[in-house]
Every structure is written in structure tokens, then in C-alpha cells.
mmCIF file of C-alpha atoms in Angstrom:
data_model
loop_
_atom_site.group_PDB
_atom_site.id
_atom_site.type_symbol
_atom_site.label_atom_id
_atom_site.label_comp_id
_atom_site.label_asym_id
_atom_site.label_seq_id
_atom_site.Cartn_x
_atom_site.Cartn_y
_atom_site.Cartn_z
ATOM 1 C CA UNK A 218 -8.573 -16.256 -6.819
ATOM 2 C CA UNK A 219 -5.952 -15.655 -4.196
ATOM 3 C CA UNK A 220 -5.210 -12.338 -3.015
ATOM 4 C CA UNK A 221 -2.082 -11.654 -0.574
ATOM 5 C CA UNK A 222 -1.571 -8.349 1.439
ATOM 6 C CA UNK A 223 1.847 -7.210 2.622
ATOM 7 C CA UNK A 224 2.301 -5.279 5.409
ATOM 8 C CA UNK A 225 5.745 -4.590 4.518
ATOM 9 C CA UNK A 226 8.354 -3.150 7.604
ATOM 10 C CA UNK A 227 12.154 -2.667 6.890
ATOM 11 C CA UNK A 228 12.342 -5.803 9.263
ATOM 12 C CA UNK A 229 11.039 -8.848 9.112
ATOM 13 C CA UNK A 230 9.740 -8.857 12.362
ATOM 14 C CA UNK A 231 7.300 -6.244 11.910
ATOM 15 C CA UNK A 232 6.189 -7.542 8.345
ATOM 16 C CA UNK A 233 2.885 -9.593 7.758
ATOM 17 C CA UNK A 234 1.444 -11.540 5.342
ATOM 18 C CA UNK A 235 -2.272 -12.359 4.766
ATOM 19 C CA UNK A 236 -3.414 -14.853 1.761
ATOM 20 C CA UNK A 237 -7.124 -14.251 1.113
ATOM 21 C CA UNK A 238 -9.293 -17.335 -0.909
ATOM 22 C CA UNK A 239 -11.852 -15.919 -2.867
ATOM 23 C CA UNK A 240 -14.413 -18.648 -3.937
ATOM 24 C CA UNK A 241 -18.347 -18.443 -5.205
ATOM 25 C CA UNK A 242 -19.584 -17.664 -1.751
ATOM 26 C CA UNK A 243 -16.875 -14.988 -0.296
ATOM 27 C CA UNK A 244 -13.272 -14.691 0.705
ATOM 28 C CA UNK A 245 -11.435 -16.690 3.640
ATOM 29 C CA UNK A 246 -8.559 -15.637 5.269
ATOM 30 C CA UNK A 247 -5.951 -19.012 4.342
ATOM 31 C CA UNK A 248 -3.075 -17.762 6.321
ATOM 32 C CA UNK A 249 -1.797 -14.833 8.331
ATOM 33 C CA UNK A 250 1.819 -14.573 9.080
ATOM 34 C CA UNK A 251 3.651 -12.053 11.003
ATOM 35 C CA UNK A 252 7.907 -12.376 11.060
ATOM 36 C CA UNK A 253 8.386 -12.643 7.096
ATOM 37 C CA UNK A 254 11.707 -12.597 5.827
ATOM 38 C CA UNK A 255 12.246 -11.956 2.523
ATOM 39 C CA UNK A 256 12.036 -15.585 1.381
ATOM 40 C CA UNK A 257 9.007 -15.682 2.768
ATOM 41 C CA UNK A 258 7.130 -12.397 0.798
ATOM 42 C CA UNK A 259 8.535 -13.322 -2.480
ATOM 43 C CA UNK A 260 6.862 -16.607 -2.338
ATOM 44 C CA UNK A 261 3.744 -15.261 -1.120
ATOM 45 C CA UNK A 262 3.891 -12.438 -3.596
ATOM 46 C CA UNK A 263 4.704 -15.123 -6.725
ATOM 47 C CA UNK A 264 1.923 -17.232 -5.475
ATOM 48 C CA UNK A 265 -0.494 -14.896 -5.807
ATOM 49 C CA UNK A 266 -3.062 -13.975 -8.613
ATOM 50 C CA UNK A 267 -2.912 -9.892 -7.160
ATOM 51 C CA UNK A 268 -0.602 -8.727 -4.501
ATOM 52 C CA UNK A 269 -1.089 -5.676 -2.446
ATOM 53 C CA UNK A 270 2.075 -4.006 -0.701
ATOM 54 C CA UNK A 271 2.075 -1.482 1.886
ATOM 55 C CA UNK A 272 4.839 0.483 0.926
ATOM 56 C CA UNK A 273 5.611 3.317 -1.167
ATOM 57 C CA UNK A 274 7.138 1.180 -4.724
ATOM 58 C CA UNK A 275 9.523 4.345 -5.861
ATOM 59 C CA UNK A 276 10.638 7.704 -4.880
ATOM 60 C CA UNK A 277 9.440 11.131 -5.554
ATOM 61 C CA UNK A 278 10.981 12.069 -9.610
ATOM 62 C CA UNK A 279 12.146 16.082 -8.023
ATOM 63 C CA UNK A 280 13.574 13.983 -5.139
ATOM 64 C CA UNK A 281 15.876 12.076 -7.216
ATOM 65 C CA UNK A 282 16.739 15.244 -9.787
ATOM 66 C CA UNK A 283 17.391 16.905 -6.687
ATOM 67 C CA UNK A 284 20.298 13.885 -5.099
ATOM 68 C CA UNK A 285 21.476 13.567 -8.709
ATOM 69 C CA UNK A 286 22.000 17.035 -9.315
ATOM 70 C CA UNK A 287 23.432 17.986 -5.843
ATOM 71 C CA UNK A 288 26.079 14.680 -6.680
ATOM 72 C CA UNK A 289 27.154 16.166 -9.825
ATOM 73 C CA UNK A 290 27.729 19.357 -8.137
ATOM 74 C CA UNK A 291 25.134 21.717 -6.737
ATOM 75 C CA UNK A 292 21.409 22.467 -7.078
ATOM 76 C CA UNK A 293 19.560 25.283 -8.720
ATOM 77 C CA UNK A 294 17.093 26.298 -5.908
ATOM 78 C CA UNK A 295 13.672 28.446 -7.746
ATOM 79 C CA UNK A 296 14.704 31.861 -6.501
ATOM 80 C CA UNK A 297 12.127 33.898 -4.657
ATOM 81 C CA UNK A 298 9.828 30.631 -3.718
ATOM 82 C CA UNK A 299 9.863 29.913 -0.232
ATOM 83 C CA UNK A 300 11.357 26.558 1.056
ATOM 84 C CA UNK A 301 8.379 24.600 2.163
ATOM 85 C CA UNK A 302 7.050 25.057 -1.471
ATOM 86 C CA UNK A 303 9.974 23.567 -3.452
ATOM 87 C CA UNK A 304 11.120 21.444 -0.883
ATOM 88 C CA UNK A 305 7.047 19.697 -1.069
ATOM 89 C CA UNK A 306 8.024 18.644 -4.445
ATOM 90 C CA UNK A 307 10.830 16.757 -3.677
ATOM 91 C CA UNK A 308 9.403 15.002 -0.288
ATOM 92 C CA UNK A 309 5.855 14.290 -2.082
ATOM 93 C CA UNK A 310 5.318 12.304 -5.121
ATOM 94 C CA UNK A 311 1.969 13.026 -7.724
ATOM 95 C CA UNK A 312 0.248 9.882 -5.713
ATOM 96 C CA UNK A 313 0.463 11.144 -2.892
ATOM 97 C CA UNK A 314 -0.918 14.321 -3.217
ATOM 98 C CA UNK A 315 -4.148 12.606 -4.817
ATOM 99 C CA UNK A 316 -4.615 10.297 -1.851
ATOM 100 C CA UNK A 317 -4.521 13.476 0.154
ATOM 101 C CA UNK A 318 -7.151 15.726 -1.706
ATOM 102 C CA UNK A 319 -9.559 12.180 -1.885
ATOM 103 C CA UNK A 320 -9.276 10.762 1.507
ATOM 104 C CA UNK A 321 -7.615 13.777 3.614
ATOM 105 C CA UNK A 322 -5.113 11.444 4.615
ATOM 106 C CA UNK A 323 -1.045 12.107 3.747
ATOM 107 C CA UNK A 324 0.920 9.830 3.520
ATOM 108 C CA UNK A 325 4.480 9.625 4.896
ATOM 109 C CA UNK A 326 7.543 10.972 2.309
ATOM 110 C CA UNK A 327 9.428 7.932 1.309
ATOM 111 C CA UNK A 328 12.227 10.564 1.115
ATOM 112 C CA UNK A 329 11.681 12.941 4.203
ATOM 113 C CA UNK A 330 10.616 10.036 6.711
ATOM 114 C CA UNK A 331 11.844 6.451 7.750
ATOM 115 C CA UNK A 332 9.452 4.967 6.068
ATOM 116 C CA UNK A 333 12.159 5.240 3.200
ATOM 117 C CA UNK A 334 14.048 2.222 4.981
ATOM 118 C CA UNK A 335 10.857 0.255 4.011
ATOM 119 C CA UNK A 336 11.254 1.104 0.381
ATOM 120 C CA UNK A 337 14.520 0.030 -0.108
ATOM 121 C CA UNK A 338 13.693 -2.685 1.214
ATOM 122 C CA UNK A 339 10.440 -3.082 -1.260
ATOM 123 C CA UNK A 340 12.717 -1.420 -4.018
ATOM 124 C CA UNK A 341 14.694 -4.689 -3.396
ATOM 125 C CA UNK A 342 11.677 -7.998 -3.598
ATOM 126 C CA UNK A 343 10.177 -5.591 -6.849
ATOM 127 C CA UNK A 344 13.538 -6.312 -8.936
ATOM 128 C CA UNK A 345 13.829 -10.123 -7.454
ATOM 129 C CA UNK A 346 9.986 -10.559 -8.632
ATOM 130 C CA UNK A 347 11.030 -9.092 -12.103
ATOM 131 C CA UNK A 348 13.988 -11.122 -12.691
ATOM 132 C CA UNK A 349 11.549 -14.191 -11.520
ATOM 133 C CA UNK A 350 9.351 -12.595 -14.558
ATOM 134 C CA UNK A 351 6.494 -11.823 -12.648
ATOM 135 C CA UNK A 352 5.144 -8.235 -14.649
ATOM 136 C CA UNK A 353 6.005 -5.630 -12.002
ATOM 137 C CA UNK A 354 4.864 -2.506 -13.157
ATOM 138 C CA UNK A 355 4.656 0.694 -10.320
ATOM 139 C CA UNK A 356 1.743 2.311 -11.762
ATOM 140 C CA UNK A 357 -0.652 -0.801 -10.795
ATOM 141 C CA UNK A 358 -0.506 -2.700 -14.102
ATOM 142 C CA UNK A 359 1.272 -5.746 -12.675
ATOM 143 C CA UNK A 360 0.986 -8.335 -10.432
ATOM 144 C CA UNK A 361 1.738 -6.233 -7.331
ATOM 145 C CA UNK A 362 -0.360 -2.962 -6.505
ATOM 146 C CA UNK A 363 1.121 -0.246 -3.996
ATOM 147 C CA UNK A 364 -1.730 0.379 -1.216
ATOM 148 C CA UNK A 365 -2.876 2.456 1.786
ATOM 149 C CA UNK A 366 -4.520 0.502 3.827
ATOM 150 C CA UNK A 367 -5.719 3.407 6.261
ATOM 151 C CA UNK A 368 -6.628 5.408 3.339
ATOM 152 C CA UNK A 369 -8.472 1.945 1.657
ATOM 153 C CA UNK A 370 -10.329 1.481 4.935
ATOM 154 C CA UNK A 371 -11.065 5.626 4.994
ATOM 155 C CA UNK A 372 -12.576 5.064 1.304
ATOM 156 C CA UNK A 373 -14.883 2.142 2.287
ATOM 157 C CA UNK A 374 -16.329 3.796 5.286
ATOM 158 C CA UNK A 375 -14.479 1.689 7.911
ATOM 159 C CA UNK A 376 -12.595 2.994 11.046
ATOM 160 C CA UNK A 377 -9.350 4.529 9.573
ATOM 161 C CA UNK A 378 -7.460 6.291 12.784
ATOM 162 C CA UNK A 379 -5.927 5.287 16.064
ATOM 163 C CA UNK A 380 -6.043 1.480 15.288
ATOM 164 C CA UNK A 381 -2.318 1.290 15.023
ATOM 165 C CA UNK A 382 -1.580 2.578 18.861
ATOM 166 C CA UNK A 383 -5.153 1.317 20.468
ATOM 167 C CA UNK A 384 -6.093 -1.950 21.045
ATOM 168 C CA UNK A 385 -9.844 -0.987 21.653
ATOM 169 C CA UNK A 386 -10.378 1.257 18.237
ATOM 170 C CA UNK A 387 -8.526 -1.973 16.883
ATOM 171 C CA UNK A 388 -11.263 -4.648 17.898
ATOM 172 C CA UNK A 389 -13.992 -1.867 16.918
ATOM 173 C CA UNK A 390 -12.184 -2.160 13.106
ATOM 174 C CA UNK A 391 -12.032 -6.263 13.136
ATOM 175 C CA UNK A 392 -16.320 -5.139 14.390
ATOM 176 C CA UNK A 393 -16.628 -2.668 11.869
ATOM 177 C CA UNK A 394 -14.992 -4.972 9.032
ATOM 178 C CA UNK A 395 -16.957 -8.139 10.057
ATOM 179 C CA UNK A 396 -20.131 -5.941 9.815
ATOM 180 C CA UNK A 397 -19.251 -4.705 6.063
ATOM 181 C CA UNK A 398 -18.125 -7.459 5.146
ATOM 182 C CA UNK A 399 -20.493 -10.592 6.687
ATOM 183 C CA UNK A 400 -18.840 -12.868 3.134
ATOM 184 C CA UNK A 401 -15.136 -12.428 4.762
ATOM 185 C CA UNK A 402 -14.226 -15.375 6.717
ATOM 186 C CA UNK A 403 -11.427 -14.081 8.981
ATOM 187 C CA UNK A 404 -11.564 -17.531 10.608
ATOM 188 C CA UNK A 405 -8.765 -18.846 13.395
ATOM 189 C CA UNK A 406 -7.161 -15.352 12.519
ATOM 190 C CA UNK A 407 -9.593 -12.810 13.958
ATOM 191 C CA UNK A 408 -8.289 -12.536 16.450
ATOM 192 C CA UNK A 409 -4.670 -12.587 15.602
ATOM 193 C CA UNK A 410 -6.364 -9.073 13.381
ATOM 194 C CA UNK A 411 -7.892 -7.916 17.173
ATOM 195 C CA UNK A 412 -4.004 -8.013 18.567
ATOM 196 C CA UNK A 413 -2.007 -6.832 15.521
ATOM 197 C CA UNK A 414 -2.288 -4.015 12.902
ATOM 198 C CA UNK A 415 0.159 -5.845 11.114
ATOM 199 C CA UNK A 416 -2.022 -8.342 10.354
ATOM 200 C CA UNK A 417 -5.375 -6.505 10.207
ATOM 201 C CA UNK A 418 -2.926 -4.083 7.359
ATOM 202 C CA UNK A 419 -2.566 -7.237 5.841
ATOM 203 C CA UNK A 420 -5.492 -8.253 5.588
ATOM 204 C CA UNK A 421 -6.955 -4.757 4.711
ATOM 205 C CA UNK A 422 -4.246 -4.732 1.782
ATOM 206 C CA UNK A 423 -5.311 -8.237 0.284
ATOM 207 C CA UNK A 424 -8.665 -6.872 0.060
ATOM 208 C CA UNK A 425 -7.301 -3.779 -1.672
ATOM 209 C CA UNK A 426 -5.529 -6.045 -4.333
ATOM 210 C CA UNK A 427 -8.946 -7.977 -4.678
ATOM 211 C CA UNK A 428 -10.326 -4.547 -5.665
ATOM 212 C CA UNK A 429 -7.515 -3.653 -8.121
ATOM 213 C CA UNK A 430 -7.834 -7.203 -10.012
ATOM 214 C CA UNK A 431 -11.554 -5.837 -10.532
ATOM 215 C CA UNK A 432 -10.460 -2.917 -11.965
ATOM 216 C CA UNK A 433 -12.005 -1.179 -8.873
ATOM 217 C CA UNK A 434 -9.671 1.163 -7.649
ATOM 218 C CA UNK A 435 -8.266 4.492 -9.203
ATOM 219 C CA UNK A 436 -5.737 4.643 -11.669
ATOM 220 C CA UNK A 437 -3.159 7.233 -12.923
ATOM 221 C CA UNK A 438 -4.631 9.447 -15.724
ATOM 222 C CA UNK A 439 -2.752 9.855 -19.091
ATOM 223 C CA UNK A 440 -0.643 12.932 -17.726
ATOM 224 C CA UNK A 441 -0.147 11.240 -14.654
ATOM 225 C CA UNK A 442 1.080 7.796 -15.872
ATOM 226 C CA UNK A 443 4.896 8.455 -16.566
ATOM 227 C CA UNK A 444 5.245 9.766 -12.805
ATOM 228 C CA UNK A 445 3.389 6.645 -11.404
ATOM 229 C CA UNK A 446 5.512 4.193 -13.638
ATOM 230 C CA UNK A 447 8.695 5.749 -11.807
ATOM 231 C CA UNK A 448 7.121 6.975 -8.803
ATOM 232 C CA UNK A 449 4.829 4.357 -7.862
ATOM 233 C CA UNK A 450 0.281 4.857 -7.722
ATOM 234 C CA UNK A 451 -1.365 3.943 -4.141
ATOM 235 C CA UNK A 452 -4.233 1.889 -5.513
ATOM 236 C CA UNK A 453 -7.205 3.489 -3.966
ATOM 237 C CA UNK A 454 -10.510 1.607 -3.456
ATOM 238 C CA UNK A 455 -13.537 3.388 -6.144
ATOM 239 C CA UNK A 456 -16.344 1.491 -5.029
ATOM 240 C CA UNK A 457 -17.915 -0.240 -2.064
ATOM 241 C CA UNK A 458 -16.232 -3.110 0.006
ATOM 242 C CA UNK A 459 -19.015 -4.846 -0.986
ATOM 243 C CA UNK A 460 -18.784 -4.906 -4.637
ATOM 244 C CA UNK A 461 -15.514 -7.130 -3.910
ATOM 245 C CA UNK A 462 -17.617 -9.769 -2.915
ATOM 246 C CA UNK A 463 -17.904 -12.863 -5.299
ATOM 247 C CA UNK A 464 -21.293 -12.152 -7.761
ATOM 248 C CA UNK A 465 -21.080 -8.092 -5.734
ATOM 249 C CA UNK A 466 -21.422 -5.194 -8.304
ATOM 250 C CA UNK A 467 -19.961 -1.434 -8.445
ATOM 251 C CA UNK A 468 -22.741 0.280 -7.176
#
């Protein structure tokens, strides 16, 4: 199996791609590329058995409805409801609230934070994958799944705070990852993962893609499925990191 992780940014310069080869003995980082343009990202995604992309796959349904109504005329604001309450439906997706409930981490709002620029790029990339015949399901059932590396690390009991701004914290995360997954061979890319949080997030995204391929991630409930297919769904690991190792168990 080949899994790919994409730490997507609005521009190529901060976009990282990681390829993980899986064999009976474990997993090996085949390559990491930082500065990935659309062509490289699409090439990586189409060549993977399963890929994880760190970016929202869609916008909150309530936000889309709000903007559509505003364009057509005027919006209906719920009477007697505090602004911060009804605006929450516009700023956070169902999956964002689920991730917060399960991990304590709140994903950035795709409709109210700058990550919206990255989501626009992601939407174009997903459309290109669909044009090439790849099954694209924003709910996670297709070739590509939405991931949130910091939340994945939290689920696996690894350091998940501060590593994006502190090289010391990033190094401790690399040490923790190697200790928790001795079957993961970073090879010549160990230094890259210790010096670039983009590289590290891409590796974690590829690990999460492996979890998704094995069915070891959270899935939307029947009531959440419709929203997940339009808004996107963050795949959270539901088993220990050791369960990803070939021959490992989900216990």
C-alpha cells in the first residue's frame, strides 16, 4: 500500500507532500516534497491507494445558505437569538464540532478564517481529481480523506501543541513519533521532519490516510452523513498508532 499525506496551503511554497510505502515489515517514507504546486499534488493523489489532505473539503451548509440568501436579497436573522449563537452555525461545520467534542481542539473556521483561501485551492484540486475519474467523497469514502494532523496526534497520545512555532517542540514530537512507531522509517527525511512542521504534518496526514484505509477512523452517523458529504468530514483515528503497523491490531 502507498499512502500520501498533503499539508495543503493556499500557495505551493508552504505545501508539503509525503509518500509512505507500507510493507509487511512496517512503513517507510519514500519521499517528502515541500513547495508542491497543483500538478505535483494531483500526481501524488492519483498515485496513492489512499490519501489524506489537511484542509477543509467544504463550507458549513448554513454559511452557504446565508450567503445565497444575502445575494438574493436579505437574510433572515433568528429573532431573539444572540448573534454569537446563530453565527456559530455559519462558522463551524458538523465535523468541526465533533472534533472539538472528541479532542478539545477546534479546527479553524473555513468561512471565517484565512484557511478559506486554502479551501478554495482544495476545491479546485478535488474537482480535478473527479474529472480524472477518481472517486471523491467529501465524507471520506473515496480516494481522498480530510485530515487534521494535530487532532490525529492528540488521538494517538503524541505531542500536539506548539510544534508549529517551536523547533524544540517539533523535535520532541519527532522523538515521540519514533518511540511510538518504531516500525516507521523516516530514513533521510528525519531531519526534514524535525525542521519543517509542514513535512511533519504531511507524514501524519499519510499515517491518518492509512488509518482511514483500514477503517480505523471516525465516520459520520447516519444523521450526519448528508452534511458530511457537502461540508466535508475530518477522519479522526479511532485506534492506537500501533494498529497501523502491518499485522497490528486495533485493540
